[in-house]
């Protein structure tokens, strides 16, 4: 069964606007962590933001925020004030205690930022 | 701290040949992971180590794949009798331990099987 689902293969956003990338996950483990990574065309995986399952507040890192809705099992990434350099693949990922704390990834969303 | 390094960056081989990749994690990182990524897809988990112990190997991994981390430092991933379907980017990542908040990735080894 799919553990991480990213339903948007591609997204377009105008420069300086905000964009939301969707992610839903499936777990029965009460202890888990959710991540977003960015992969530019150069290929390196860049960590963006982390949310623990017990965290009460949504995580924020600069222009990135994670909209965590635990009951809905969603962990959407919000990028504010998009920049041309934000054009990349974005992956949602999850780490579970029952999975031995290994991290599994979704299929990704390709974001295109238009000037 | 020099980051996670992988060698080689690119490997071209003929079908049926064996290949070996190396990963040097960040020093003192106990956990080391191998992933495979094909074009336009997310990284697919292959296997991971806690120090020198291989804790899990993906069921998707055939017996042609083997990984080692003999002294709990660097790791090697070997693919025997390569097939065209093995063509992919092989990513290595490490973190300090089970509850480390993020993975530190290497630049990957791009394998092309002709």
XYZ file of C-alpha atoms in Angstrom:
229
model
C 0.000 0.000 0.000
C 1.159 3.524 -0.740
C 2.517 5.115 2.384
C 3.128 8.561 0.930
C 0.890 10.014 -1.751
C 1.647 13.118 -3.743
C -1.181 13.619 -6.214
C 0.253 16.567 -8.143
C 2.818 15.426 -10.713
C 3.411 19.043 -11.748
C 2.501 22.480 -10.476
C 2.922 25.973 -11.889
C 3.161 29.126 -9.797
C 3.805 32.737 -10.629
C 6.919 34.265 -9.139
C 6.260 35.958 -5.764
C 3.033 34.025 -5.211
C 2.468 31.260 -2.659
C 1.997 27.623 -3.615
C 0.847 24.534 -1.738
C 2.186 21.077 -2.524
C -0.020 18.252 -1.295
C 1.037 15.196 0.646
C -1.014 12.534 2.389
C 0.419 9.645 4.338
C -0.691 6.370 5.804
C 0.486 4.998 9.122
C -0.890 3.380 12.241
C 2.208 4.240 14.240
C 1.583 7.052 16.757
C 5.235 8.104 16.508
C 6.397 9.286 13.126
C 8.118 12.158 11.399
C 7.290 13.942 8.177
C 9.791 15.647 5.905
C 9.994 17.642 2.731
C 13.032 17.555 0.473
C 13.854 19.574 -2.620
C 15.741 18.144 -5.580
C 16.883 20.705 -8.152
C 17.935 19.664 -11.634
C 21.496 19.298 -10.348
C 20.299 16.229 -8.451
C 21.235 16.809 -4.832
C 18.539 16.211 -2.205
C 18.065 19.218 0.055
C 16.223 18.950 3.360
C 13.604 21.657 3.779
C 11.423 21.048 6.812
C 10.463 18.489 9.453
C 7.288 17.850 11.482
C 7.069 15.353 14.315
C 3.788 13.578 14.961
C 3.625 14.938 18.500
C 4.469 18.510 17.567
C 1.614 20.801 18.475
C 2.505 23.588 16.099
C 3.061 23.539 12.373
C 6.722 23.647 11.419
C 8.129 26.704 9.678
C 11.534 27.328 8.102
C 11.865 30.683 6.431
C 9.578 30.705 3.378
C 8.579 27.090 3.980
C 5.790 25.978 6.260
C 4.205 22.604 6.766
C 0.428 22.488 7.090
C 0.061 19.451 9.351
C -3.453 18.038 9.697
C -3.037 14.911 11.760
C -6.609 13.658 11.626
C -6.608 13.941 7.841
C -3.088 12.504 7.628
C -1.927 15.329 5.449
C 1.313 17.275 5.514
C 1.169 19.899 2.817
C 4.150 22.128 2.054
C 3.484 25.814 1.610
C 6.088 27.925 -0.138
C 5.512 31.647 0.208
C 6.822 34.309 -2.147
C 7.997 31.827 -4.788
C 11.317 32.453 -6.467
C 12.642 31.215 -9.792
C 15.149 29.111 -7.867
C 12.287 27.183 -6.291
C 11.738 25.347 -9.566
C 12.589 21.757 -8.671
C 11.182 18.371 -7.662
C 9.711 18.268 -4.167
C 9.412 15.053 -2.198
C 7.336 14.347 0.870
C 8.767 11.650 3.130
C 7.900 9.821 6.336
C 9.815 7.983 9.016
C 7.993 5.539 11.327
C 9.074 3.809 14.489
C 7.557 0.532 13.285
C 9.499 0.873 10.067
C 12.734 0.887 11.996
C 12.916 4.614 11.501
C 13.795 4.263 7.846
C 12.555 7.089 5.637
C 10.285 6.441 2.666
C 9.479 8.927 -0.059
C 6.556 9.893 -2.220
C 6.706 10.109 -6.004
C 7.265 13.845 -5.936
C 5.808 17.013 -7.411
C 7.630 19.044 -10.009
C 7.229 22.760 -9.365
C 7.661 25.309 -12.119
C 7.989 28.958 -11.118
C 7.085 31.397 -13.891
C 8.640 34.850 -14.188
C 32.543 17.692 8.100
C 32.885 16.879 4.408
C 29.375 15.558 3.874
C 28.354 12.242 2.373
C 30.518 11.264 -0.573
C 29.805 8.675 -3.224
C 32.090 7.151 -5.786
C 31.951 6.974 -8.731
C 29.612 9.748 -9.854
C 28.867 7.947 -13.092
C 29.204 4.328 -14.150
C 28.551 2.889 -17.584
C 28.627 -0.858 -17.856
C 27.540 -3.624 -20.156
C 24.718 -5.948 -19.292
C 25.938 -8.910 -17.291
C 28.865 -7.132 -15.679
C 29.249 -6.591 -11.948
C 29.493 -3.094 -10.488
C 30.354 -1.787 -7.042
C 29.603 1.616 -5.578
C 31.075 3.178 -2.488
C 29.565 5.549 0.055
C 31.404 7.414 2.797
C 28.909 8.826 5.300
C 29.453 11.775 7.578
C 31.808 10.617 10.283
C 30.098 9.385 13.436
C 26.781 8.898 11.660
C 25.547 5.525 12.803
C 22.868 5.070 10.199
C 23.563 4.609 6.498
C 20.907 4.160 3.816
C 20.889 3.191 0.170
C 18.164 4.358 -2.194
C 17.542 3.954 -5.897
C 15.929 6.687 -7.945
C 14.710 6.479 -11.519
C 13.906 9.509 -13.628
C 10.887 11.428 -12.401
C 10.349 9.195 -9.372
C 11.032 9.444 -5.672
C 13.920 7.648 -4.008
C 13.084 3.990 -3.414
C 14.424 2.428 -0.238
C 16.903 -0.407 -0.770
C 18.591 -1.137 2.542
C 20.019 0.441 5.660
C 22.657 -0.137 8.313
C 22.975 0.703 11.963
C 26.733 0.741 12.402
C 27.887 -2.480 10.701
C 24.571 -4.311 11.052
C 22.294 -4.451 8.017
C 18.875 -4.017 9.597
C 16.599 -4.266 6.596
C 16.734 -5.079 2.926
C 13.852 -4.177 0.659
C 11.875 -7.092 -0.713
C 12.107 -5.379 -4.074
C 15.823 -6.030 -4.066
C 16.860 -9.128 -5.945
C 19.608 -11.454 -4.814
C 21.904 -9.775 -7.321
C 22.179 -6.808 -4.958
C 24.351 -6.916 -1.871
C 25.508 -4.225 0.487
C 28.105 -4.179 3.230
C 29.344 -1.833 5.882
C 32.171 -3.879 7.352
C 33.530 -1.529 9.989
C 30.539 0.679 10.488
C 32.067 3.445 8.417
C 31.947 3.353 4.609
C 29.549 1.109 2.724
C 29.604 -0.665 -0.625
C 26.694 -1.638 -2.833
C 27.362 -4.361 -5.383
C 25.147 -5.328 -8.268
C 25.979 -8.616 -9.942
C 25.036 -9.537 -13.499
C 23.634 -6.107 -14.216
C 20.463 -5.721 -16.267
C 19.180 -2.730 -18.203
C 16.484 -2.263 -15.581
C 19.194 -1.540 -13.021
C 19.930 1.769 -14.736
C 19.169 4.438 -12.141
C 20.678 6.896 -9.708
C 21.886 5.171 -6.533
C 21.756 7.496 -3.570
C 23.445 7.065 -0.232
C 22.351 8.936 2.881
C 23.317 8.984 6.533
C 22.127 10.374 9.828
C 23.305 10.249 13.411
C 20.820 7.643 14.625
C 17.278 6.278 14.471
C 15.605 9.448 15.573
C 17.811 11.813 13.613
C 15.595 14.411 12.118
C 16.845 14.394 8.558
C 18.898 12.482 6.052
C 22.134 13.828 4.660
C 22.439 12.729 1.047
C 25.406 12.188 -1.199
C 25.406 13.300 -4.824
C 24.614 9.804 -6.022
C 26.064 7.353 -8.531
C 24.370 7.356 -11.922
C 24.423 3.842 -13.371
C 23.809 3.195 -17.051
C 23.600 -0.415 -18.182
C 23.981 -0.834 -21.943
